[in-house]
Amino acid sequence: MNHRKWAVITGASSGIGAEFAKQLSADGYDILLVARRQDRLMEVQSSLNGHSEILVCNLAEQQEIRQLTEWIWKNQPVLLINNAGFGKCGEFAQSSVPDSDMIRVNVCAAHDLTLETLRMMEEQGCGNILNVASSAGLLPCGPYMADYYATKAFVTSMTMGIAEELRRKRSPVRIFCLCPGPVDTEFNEVAQVRFSIPGITAEQCVRTAIRGMQRKNVLIVPSALVRTGLFLQKFVPRELVIRIVARSQKRKLASDR
Ligand SMILES: NC(=O)c1ccc[n+]([C@@H]2O[C@H](COP(=O)([O-])OP(=O)(O)OC[C@H]3O[C@@H](n4cnc5c(N)ncnc54)[C@H](OP(=O)(O)O)[C@@H]3O)[C@@H](O)[C@H]2O)c1
């Protein structure tokens, strides 16, 4: 019999994932912290008051994802925060083969963890999954960050599709899609970009996400400015939206040189 109320958080070594760990631990969850950097996971763990464990895991590796799904089947978490991910800025033709790690982490790992966890939660009769996509996933595409936008469009589309399947069959399991705009984390450094609009804090982003899940909002966009932008772009021709995004992305590239 499993008496723990586990939340699994991928990408828990920094930014949004580390903040989820803090807020969910304070809410009484036992936390499994997942990422590659053990030292950073230990730092996050030492800041938590409740019970937590660490699983060092490279989600670009199928074998290591399997280790995590085995843990999930064994320990039966009630919440998965599918958050690990990263972006890379630049012209698509200049990207290198290891850049496909982005697809492995942002798409394949997010997909496999959603599938395994959903099956486990349906069997146990309860649970919530939050997939961290991006507002990039709600735009037509993102020139100069083309594969990142495409990975997040996959996560958004997959999650919304699953949510409707679960609603129609009155499943006890729920799935949510978090689509933040800019959030001040290490994301920028990794992606080598500068935001064109001010970022919100990870604390604000996570607080809004948790409230959104409590209110059973499938799609959660944690910033009024980004929500307004996404609403307005529906009235602009698709080609024009793409050109506007391209200009804004290109400016970020130029400002790095
Ligand atoms: N910040 C933003 O503006 C923003 C906006 C929209 C969406 N998002 C999304 O939010 C999520 C969290 O990003 P963040 O902003 O918190 O950035 P961050 O501070 O750079 O955190 C990214 C996390 O992902 C983990 N990660 C990356 N590659 C991994 C791998 N191969 N295996 C396991 N873990 C891996 C990192 O851990 P290790 O390096 O230790 O492995 C880190 O914990 C991402 O999915 C990102 O796309 C961010």
mmCIF file of C-alpha atoms and ligand atoms in Angstrom:
data_model
loop_
_atom_site.group_PDB
_atom_site.id
_atom_site.type_symbol
_atom_site.label_atom_id
_atom_site.label_comp_id
_atom_site.label_asym_id
_atom_site.label_seq_id
_atom_site.Cartn_x
_atom_site.Cartn_y
_atom_site.Cartn_z
ATOM 1 C CA MET A 1 0.000 0.000 0.000
ATOM 2 C CA ASN A 2 1.421 3.390 -1.054
ATOM 3 C CA HIS A 3 0.762 6.052 1.609
ATOM 4 C CA ARG A 4 2.774 8.809 0.004
ATOM 5 C CA LYS A 5 1.236 11.576 -2.119
ATOM 6 C CA TRP A 6 3.948 11.744 -4.772
ATOM 7 C CA ALA A 7 4.417 14.502 -7.346
ATOM 8 C CA VAL A 8 7.009 13.785 -10.042
ATOM 9 C CA ILE A 9 8.680 16.895 -11.465
ATOM 10 C CA THR A 10 10.975 16.672 -14.483
ATOM 11 C CA GLY A 11 13.414 19.521 -15.058
ATOM 12 C CA ALA A 12 13.379 20.161 -11.308
ATOM 13 C CA SER A 13 16.994 21.373 -11.091
ATOM 14 C CA SER A 14 16.170 24.980 -12.008
ATOM 15 C CA GLY A 15 13.566 27.545 -13.085
ATOM 16 C CA ILE A 16 9.921 26.539 -13.318
ATOM 17 C CA GLY A 17 10.533 22.928 -12.206
ATOM 18 C CA ALA A 18 12.425 23.971 -9.060
ATOM 19 C CA GLU A 19 9.618 26.401 -8.227
ATOM 20 C CA PHE A 20 6.985 23.653 -8.677
ATOM 21 C CA ALA A 21 9.014 21.571 -6.211
ATOM 22 C CA LYS A 22 8.924 24.373 -3.624
ATOM 23 C CA GLN A 23 5.217 25.160 -3.939
ATOM 24 C CA LEU A 24 4.031 21.544 -4.146
ATOM 25 C CA SER A 25 6.246 20.476 -1.255
ATOM 26 C CA ALA A 26 4.750 23.300 0.831
ATOM 27 C CA ASP A 27 1.311 21.948 -0.208
ATOM 28 C CA GLY A 28 2.168 18.560 1.345
ATOM 29 C CA TYR A 29 3.295 16.552 -1.692
ATOM 30 C CA ASP A 30 6.253 14.183 -1.544
ATOM 31 C CA ILE A 31 8.460 15.171 -4.446
ATOM 32 C CA LEU A 32 10.531 13.190 -6.935
ATOM 33 C CA LEU A 33 13.042 15.630 -8.437
ATOM 34 C CA VAL A 34 14.228 14.620 -11.915
ATOM 35 C CA ALA A 35 16.971 16.187 -14.092
ATOM 36 C CA ARG A 36 20.608 15.613 -15.140
ATOM 37 C CA ARG A 37 22.496 17.935 -12.737
ATOM 38 C CA GLN A 38 22.671 16.128 -9.408
ATOM 39 C CA ASP A 39 24.317 19.033 -7.539
ATOM 40 C CA ARG A 40 21.505 21.385 -8.558
ATOM 41 C CA LEU A 41 18.841 18.809 -7.650
ATOM 42 C CA MET A 42 20.444 18.472 -4.203
ATOM 43 C CA GLU A 43 20.339 22.260 -3.759
ATOM 44 C CA VAL A 44 16.618 22.277 -4.584
ATOM 45 C CA GLN A 45 16.043 19.279 -2.298
ATOM 46 C CA SER A 46 17.747 21.041 0.620
ATOM 47 C CA SER A 47 15.340 23.965 0.255
ATOM 48 C CA LEU A 48 12.269 21.705 0.707
ATOM 49 C CA ASN A 49 10.711 20.943 4.074
ATOM 50 C CA GLY A 50 8.799 17.793 3.173
ATOM 51 C CA HIS A 51 9.958 14.383 1.939
ATOM 52 C CA SER A 52 11.682 14.274 -1.459
ATOM 53 C CA GLU A 53 13.876 12.005 -3.533
ATOM 54 C CA ILE A 54 16.183 12.573 -6.492
ATOM 55 C CA LEU A 55 16.395 10.680 -9.760
ATOM 56 C CA VAL A 56 19.289 11.773 -11.968
ATOM 57 C CA CYS A 57 18.054 11.178 -15.477
ATOM 58 C CA ASN A 58 18.893 12.322 -18.987
ATOM 59 C CA LEU A 59 15.512 12.436 -20.715
ATOM 60 C CA ALA A 60 17.162 12.450 -24.139
ATOM 61 C CA GLU A 61 18.036 8.770 -23.469
ATOM 62 C CA GLN A 62 15.312 6.149 -23.931
ATOM 63 C CA GLN A 63 16.950 3.834 -21.394
ATOM 64 C CA GLU A 64 16.907 6.530 -18.718
ATOM 65 C CA ILE A 65 13.265 7.425 -19.425
ATOM 66 C CA ARG A 66 12.480 3.749 -18.793
ATOM 67 C CA GLN A 67 14.080 4.037 -15.339
ATOM 68 C CA LEU A 68 11.668 6.879 -14.571
ATOM 69 C CA THR A 69 8.575 5.111 -15.909
ATOM 70 C CA GLU A 70 9.469 2.055 -13.798
ATOM 71 C CA TRP A 71 9.645 4.350 -10.752
ATOM 72 C CA ILE A 72 6.245 5.801 -11.693
ATOM 73 C CA TRP A 73 4.564 2.378 -11.962
ATOM 74 C CA LYS A 74 6.096 1.326 -8.646
ATOM 75 C CA ASN A 75 5.365 4.471 -6.612
ATOM 76 C CA GLN A 76 2.085 5.590 -8.199
ATOM 77 C CA PRO A 77 2.342 9.392 -8.107
ATOM 78 C CA VAL A 78 -0.861 11.433 -8.117
ATOM 79 C CA LEU A 79 0.748 14.306 -10.055
ATOM 80 C CA LEU A 80 3.229 14.517 -12.925
ATOM 81 C CA ILE A 81 4.735 17.870 -13.883
ATOM 82 C CA ASN A 82 6.171 17.097 -17.321
ATOM 83 C CA ASN A 83 8.378 20.189 -17.435
ATOM 84 C CA ALA A 84 11.923 19.358 -18.642
ATOM 85 C CA GLY A 85 12.733 21.090 -21.892
ATOM 86 C CA PHE A 86 14.917 23.615 -23.612
ATOM 87 C CA GLY A 87 15.125 25.805 -26.721
ATOM 88 C CA LYS A 88 17.809 26.910 -29.126
ATOM 89 C CA CYS A 89 17.817 30.067 -31.182
ATOM 90 C CA GLY A 90 19.256 30.281 -34.690
ATOM 91 C CA GLU A 91 18.715 29.552 -38.342
ATOM 92 C CA PHE A 92 17.496 25.985 -38.896
ATOM 93 C CA ALA A 93 20.149 25.239 -41.563
ATOM 94 C CA GLN A 94 22.885 26.049 -39.027
ATOM 95 C CA SER A 95 21.655 23.587 -36.387
ATOM 96 C CA SER A 96 23.749 20.523 -35.629
ATOM 97 C CA VAL A 97 22.779 16.871 -35.120
ATOM 98 C CA PRO A 98 22.915 16.988 -31.286
ATOM 99 C CA ASP A 99 20.228 19.713 -31.518
ATOM 100 C CA SER A 100 17.829 16.833 -32.172
ATOM 101 C CA ASP A 101 18.190 16.156 -28.421
ATOM 102 C CA MET A 102 15.609 18.949 -28.177
ATOM 103 C CA ILE A 103 13.090 16.774 -29.996
ATOM 104 C CA ARG A 104 13.979 13.793 -27.803
ATOM 105 C CA VAL A 105 13.443 15.762 -24.580
ATOM 106 C CA ASN A 106 10.652 18.203 -25.521
ATOM 107 C CA VAL A 107 8.639 15.732 -27.617
ATOM 108 C CA CYS A 108 9.615 12.058 -27.136
ATOM 109 C CA ALA A 109 10.170 12.154 -23.367
ATOM 110 C CA ALA A 110 7.071 14.318 -22.821
ATOM 111 C CA HIS A 111 5.047 11.886 -24.952
ATOM 112 C CA ASP A 112 6.342 8.677 -23.328
ATOM 113 C CA LEU A 113 5.975 10.011 -19.793
ATOM 114 C CA THR A 114 2.439 11.215 -20.508
ATOM 115 C CA LEU A 115 1.454 7.828 -21.937
ATOM 116 C CA GLU A 116 2.934 5.666 -19.175
ATOM 117 C CA THR A 117 1.716 7.936 -16.379
ATOM 118 C CA LEU A 118 -1.768 8.215 -17.842
ATOM 119 C CA ARG A 119 -2.079 4.411 -18.050
ATOM 120 C CA MET A 120 -0.840 4.045 -14.486
ATOM 121 C CA MET A 121 -3.208 6.774 -13.204
ATOM 122 C CA GLU A 122 -6.230 5.314 -15.008
ATOM 123 C CA GLU A 123 -5.445 1.986 -13.360
ATOM 124 C CA GLN A 124 -5.131 3.594 -9.900
ATOM 125 C CA GLY A 125 -8.292 5.636 -10.528
ATOM 126 C CA CYS A 126 -6.947 9.168 -10.006
ATOM 127 C CA GLY A 127 -4.222 11.622 -10.912
ATOM 128 C CA ASN A 128 -3.277 14.815 -12.714
ATOM 129 C CA ILE A 129 -0.696 15.463 -15.436
ATOM 130 C CA LEU A 130 0.562 18.943 -16.277
ATOM 131 C CA ASN A 131 2.506 19.240 -19.517
ATOM 132 C CA VAL A 132 4.647 22.361 -19.745
ATOM 133 C CA ALA A 133 4.457 23.559 -23.346
ATOM 134 C CA SER A 134 4.820 27.255 -24.228
ATOM 135 C CA SER A 135 2.911 30.129 -25.768
ATOM 136 C CA ALA A 136 5.203 29.309 -28.736
ATOM 137 C CA GLY A 137 3.061 26.194 -29.156
ATOM 138 C CA LEU A 138 -0.024 28.338 -29.733
ATOM 139 C CA LEU A 139 1.510 30.370 -32.580
ATOM 140 C CA PRO A 140 1.650 29.182 -36.214
ATOM 141 C CA CYS A 141 5.463 28.734 -36.149
ATOM 142 C CA GLY A 142 8.681 30.416 -35.018
ATOM 143 C CA PRO A 143 11.293 31.288 -37.624
ATOM 144 C CA TYR A 144 14.845 31.297 -36.125
ATOM 145 C CA MET A 145 13.597 28.966 -33.412
ATOM 146 C CA ALA A 146 11.667 26.725 -35.765
ATOM 147 C CA ASP A 147 12.209 23.364 -34.108
ATOM 148 C CA TYR A 148 11.547 24.686 -30.576
ATOM 149 C CA TYR A 149 8.183 26.163 -31.631
ATOM 150 C CA ALA A 150 7.344 22.895 -33.413
ATOM 151 C CA THR A 151 8.147 20.801 -30.315
ATOM 152 C CA LYS A 152 5.865 22.963 -28.203
ATOM 153 C CA ALA A 153 3.084 22.833 -30.822
ATOM 154 C CA PHE A 154 3.304 19.024 -30.532
ATOM 155 C CA VAL A 155 2.957 19.120 -26.736
ATOM 156 C CA THR A 156 0.061 21.587 -26.885
ATOM 157 C CA SER A 157 -1.841 19.661 -29.543
ATOM 158 C CA MET A 158 -1.244 16.257 -27.937
ATOM 159 C CA THR A 159 -2.300 17.485 -24.495
ATOM 160 C CA MET A 160 -5.486 19.208 -25.676
ATOM 161 C CA GLY A 161 -6.431 16.096 -27.664
ATOM 162 C CA ILE A 162 -5.926 13.790 -24.696
ATOM 163 C CA ALA A 163 -7.849 16.185 -22.412
ATOM 164 C CA GLU A 164 -10.903 15.907 -24.654
ATOM 165 C CA GLU A 165 -10.657 12.092 -24.763
ATOM 166 C CA LEU A 166 -10.521 12.005 -20.956
ATOM 167 C CA ARG A 167 -13.443 14.432 -20.627
ATOM 168 C CA ARG A 168 -15.629 12.401 -23.008
ATOM 169 C CA LYS A 169 -15.099 9.154 -21.136
ATOM 170 C CA ARG A 170 -15.396 10.871 -17.716
ATOM 171 C CA SER A 171 -11.964 9.663 -16.732
ATOM 172 C CA PRO A 172 -10.856 10.254 -13.143
ATOM 173 C CA VAL A 173 -7.538 11.447 -14.570
ATOM 174 C CA ARG A 174 -7.040 15.017 -15.778
ATOM 175 C CA ILE A 175 -4.417 16.533 -18.043
ATOM 176 C CA PHE A 176 -3.436 20.196 -18.309
ATOM 177 C CA CYS A 177 -1.306 22.270 -20.661
ATOM 178 C CA LEU A 178 0.781 25.137 -19.282
ATOM 179 C CA CYS A 179 1.707 27.664 -22.006
ATOM 180 C CA PRO A 180 3.893 30.372 -20.497
ATOM 181 C CA GLY A 181 5.263 33.345 -22.380
ATOM 182 C CA PRO A 182 8.631 34.624 -21.138
ATOM 183 C CA VAL A 183 9.544 33.481 -17.614
ATOM 184 C CA ASP A 184 12.782 34.626 -15.958
ATOM 185 C CA THR A 185 14.751 31.376 -15.602
ATOM 186 C CA GLU A 186 17.910 29.876 -17.128
ATOM 187 C CA PHE A 187 15.937 29.170 -20.322
ATOM 188 C CA ASN A 188 17.320 32.300 -22.051
ATOM 189 C CA GLU A 189 20.931 31.415 -21.351
ATOM 190 C CA VAL A 190 20.446 27.892 -22.713
ATOM 191 C CA ALA A 191 18.479 29.088 -25.752
ATOM 192 C CA GLN A 192 20.786 32.083 -26.336
ATOM 193 C CA VAL A 193 17.890 34.510 -26.684
ATOM 194 C CA ARG A 194 16.702 37.701 -25.075
ATOM 195 C CA PHE A 195 12.981 38.128 -24.485
ATOM 196 C CA SER A 196 11.245 40.856 -26.476
ATOM 197 C CA ILE A 197 8.698 41.440 -23.663
ATOM 198 C CA PRO A 198 9.348 41.372 -19.898
ATOM 199 C CA GLY A 199 9.265 37.924 -18.289
ATOM 200 C CA ILE A 200 7.180 36.940 -15.280
ATOM 201 C CA THR A 201 8.786 35.202 -12.308
ATOM 202 C CA ALA A 202 8.801 31.407 -11.973
ATOM 203 C CA GLU A 203 6.916 31.940 -8.705
ATOM 204 C CA GLN A 204 4.046 33.749 -10.528
ATOM 205 C CA CYS A 205 4.033 31.192 -13.326
ATOM 206 C CA VAL A 206 3.749 28.212 -10.959
ATOM 207 C CA ARG A 207 1.199 29.870 -8.666
ATOM 208 C CA THR A 208 -1.039 30.533 -11.694
ATOM 209 C CA ALA A 209 -0.513 26.978 -12.983
ATOM 210 C CA ILE A 210 -1.537 25.400 -9.665
ATOM 211 C CA ARG A 211 -4.595 27.659 -9.446
ATOM 212 C CA GLY A 212 -5.478 26.784 -13.059
ATOM 213 C CA MET A 213 -5.350 23.063 -12.257
ATOM 214 C CA GLN A 214 -7.542 23.581 -9.183
ATOM 215 C CA ARG A 215 -10.058 25.394 -11.395
ATOM 216 C CA LYS A 216 -9.809 22.571 -13.969
ATOM 217 C CA ASN A 217 -8.666 24.903 -16.759
ATOM 218 C CA VAL A 218 -7.149 22.612 -19.405
ATOM 219 C CA LEU A 219 -5.151 25.400 -21.068
ATOM 220 C CA ILE A 220 -3.248 27.676 -18.694
ATOM 221 C CA VAL A 221 -1.520 30.835 -20.004
ATOM 222 C CA PRO A 222 0.006 32.524 -16.956
ATOM 223 C CA SER A 223 0.311 36.147 -18.114
ATOM 224 C CA ALA A 224 -2.374 38.676 -19.070
ATOM 225 C CA LEU A 225 -0.086 40.297 -21.665
ATOM 226 C CA VAL A 226 0.555 36.978 -23.430
ATOM 227 C CA ARG A 227 -3.128 35.977 -23.225
ATOM 228 C CA THR A 228 -4.040 39.284 -24.910
ATOM 229 C CA GLY A 229 -1.399 38.813 -27.634
ATOM 230 C CA LEU A 230 -2.583 35.266 -28.351
ATOM 231 C CA PHE A 231 -6.190 36.447 -28.537
ATOM 232 C CA LEU A 232 -5.412 39.336 -30.903
ATOM 233 C CA GLN A 233 -3.307 37.236 -33.304
ATOM 234 C CA LYS A 234 -6.457 35.257 -34.167
ATOM 235 C CA PHE A 235 -7.682 38.338 -36.079
ATOM 236 C CA VAL A 236 -4.463 38.794 -38.045
ATOM 237 C CA PRO A 237 -3.736 36.769 -41.231
ATOM 238 C CA ARG A 238 -1.502 33.772 -40.510
ATOM 239 C CA GLU A 239 1.217 34.913 -42.936
ATOM 240 C CA LEU A 240 1.435 38.274 -41.185
ATOM 241 C CA VAL A 241 1.695 36.627 -37.752
ATOM 242 C CA ILE A 242 4.587 34.502 -39.058
ATOM 243 C CA ARG A 243 6.379 37.604 -40.392
ATOM 244 C CA ILE A 244 5.913 39.441 -37.094
ATOM 245 C CA VAL A 245 7.268 36.454 -35.119
ATOM 246 C CA ALA A 246 10.205 36.167 -37.556
ATOM 247 C CA ARG A 247 11.106 39.823 -37.154
ATOM 248 C CA SER A 248 10.969 39.599 -33.373
ATOM 249 C CA GLN A 249 13.045 36.380 -33.304
ATOM 250 C CA LYS A 250 15.613 37.786 -35.749
ATOM 251 C CA ARG A 251 16.038 40.852 -33.553
ATOM 252 C CA LYS A 252 16.885 38.561 -30.630
ATOM 253 C CA LEU A 253 19.580 36.897 -32.746
ATOM 254 C CA ALA A 254 20.994 40.198 -33.898
ATOM 255 C CA SER A 255 21.112 41.560 -30.342
ATOM 256 C CA ASP A 256 23.335 38.640 -29.318
ATOM 257 C CA ARG A 257 26.002 39.493 -31.869
HETATM 258 N N1 LIG B 1 11.442 30.333 -19.348
HETATM 259 C C1 LIG B 1 10.602 30.584 -20.321
HETATM 260 O O1 LIG B 1 10.508 31.716 -20.808
HETATM 261 C C2 LIG B 1 9.697 29.505 -20.844
HETATM 262 C C3 LIG B 1 8.614 29.892 -21.637
HETATM 263 C C4 LIG B 1 7.764 28.915 -22.125
HETATM 264 C C5 LIG B 1 7.990 27.588 -21.832
HETATM 265 N N2 LIG B 1 9.056 27.232 -21.065
HETATM 266 C C6 LIG B 1 9.256 25.803 -20.807
HETATM 267 O O2 LIG B 1 9.344 25.602 -19.418
HETATM 268 C C7 LIG B 1 10.085 24.418 -19.146
HETATM 269 C C8 LIG B 1 11.095 24.699 -18.042
HETATM 270 O O3 LIG B 1 12.030 25.653 -18.503
HETATM 271 P P1 LIG B 1 12.666 26.787 -17.565
HETATM 272 O O4 LIG B 1 12.206 28.082 -18.085
HETATM 273 O O5 LIG B 1 12.448 26.465 -16.134
HETATM 274 O O6 LIG B 1 14.194 26.660 -17.991
HETATM 275 P P2 LIG B 1 15.477 26.119 -17.191
HETATM 276 O O7 LIG B 1 15.668 26.895 -15.941
HETATM 277 O O8 LIG B 1 16.576 26.105 -18.199
HETATM 278 O O9 LIG B 1 15.056 24.629 -16.796
HETATM 279 C C9 LIG B 1 15.037 23.566 -17.714
HETATM 280 C C10 LIG B 1 15.008 22.256 -16.963
HETATM 281 O O10 LIG B 1 14.954 21.171 -17.914
HETATM 282 C C11 LIG B 1 15.927 20.206 -17.550
HETATM 283 N N3 LIG B 1 16.416 19.470 -18.698
HETATM 284 C C12 LIG B 1 16.886 19.962 -19.873
HETATM 285 N N4 LIG B 1 17.337 18.966 -20.651
HETATM 286 C C13 LIG B 1 17.156 17.805 -19.958
HETATM 287 C C14 LIG B 1 17.431 16.435 -20.210
HETATM 288 N N5 LIG B 1 18.053 16.039 -21.331
HETATM 289 N N6 LIG B 1 17.089 15.516 -19.279
HETATM 290 C C15 LIG B 1 16.512 15.917 -18.116
HETATM 291 N N7 LIG B 1 16.234 17.188 -17.801
HETATM 292 C C16 LIG B 1 16.555 18.123 -18.724
HETATM 293 C C17 LIG B 1 17.052 21.030 -16.908
HETATM 294 O O11 LIG B 1 17.786 20.212 -16.001
HETATM 295 P P3 LIG B 1 19.308 19.682 -16.213
HETATM 296 O O12 LIG B 1 20.018 20.678 -17.081
HETATM 297 O O13 LIG B 1 19.833 19.593 -14.831
HETATM 298 O O14 LIG B 1 19.128 18.346 -16.830
HETATM 299 C C18 LIG B 1 16.264 22.064 -16.116
HETATM 300 O O15 LIG B 1 15.897 21.554 -14.860
HETATM 301 C C19 LIG B 1 10.702 24.005 -20.489
HETATM 302 O O16 LIG B 1 9.956 22.934 -21.041
HETATM 303 C C20 LIG B 1 10.561 25.256 -21.347
HETATM 304 O O17 LIG B 1 10.483 24.952 -22.726
HETATM 305 C C21 LIG B 1 9.904 28.166 -20.565
#
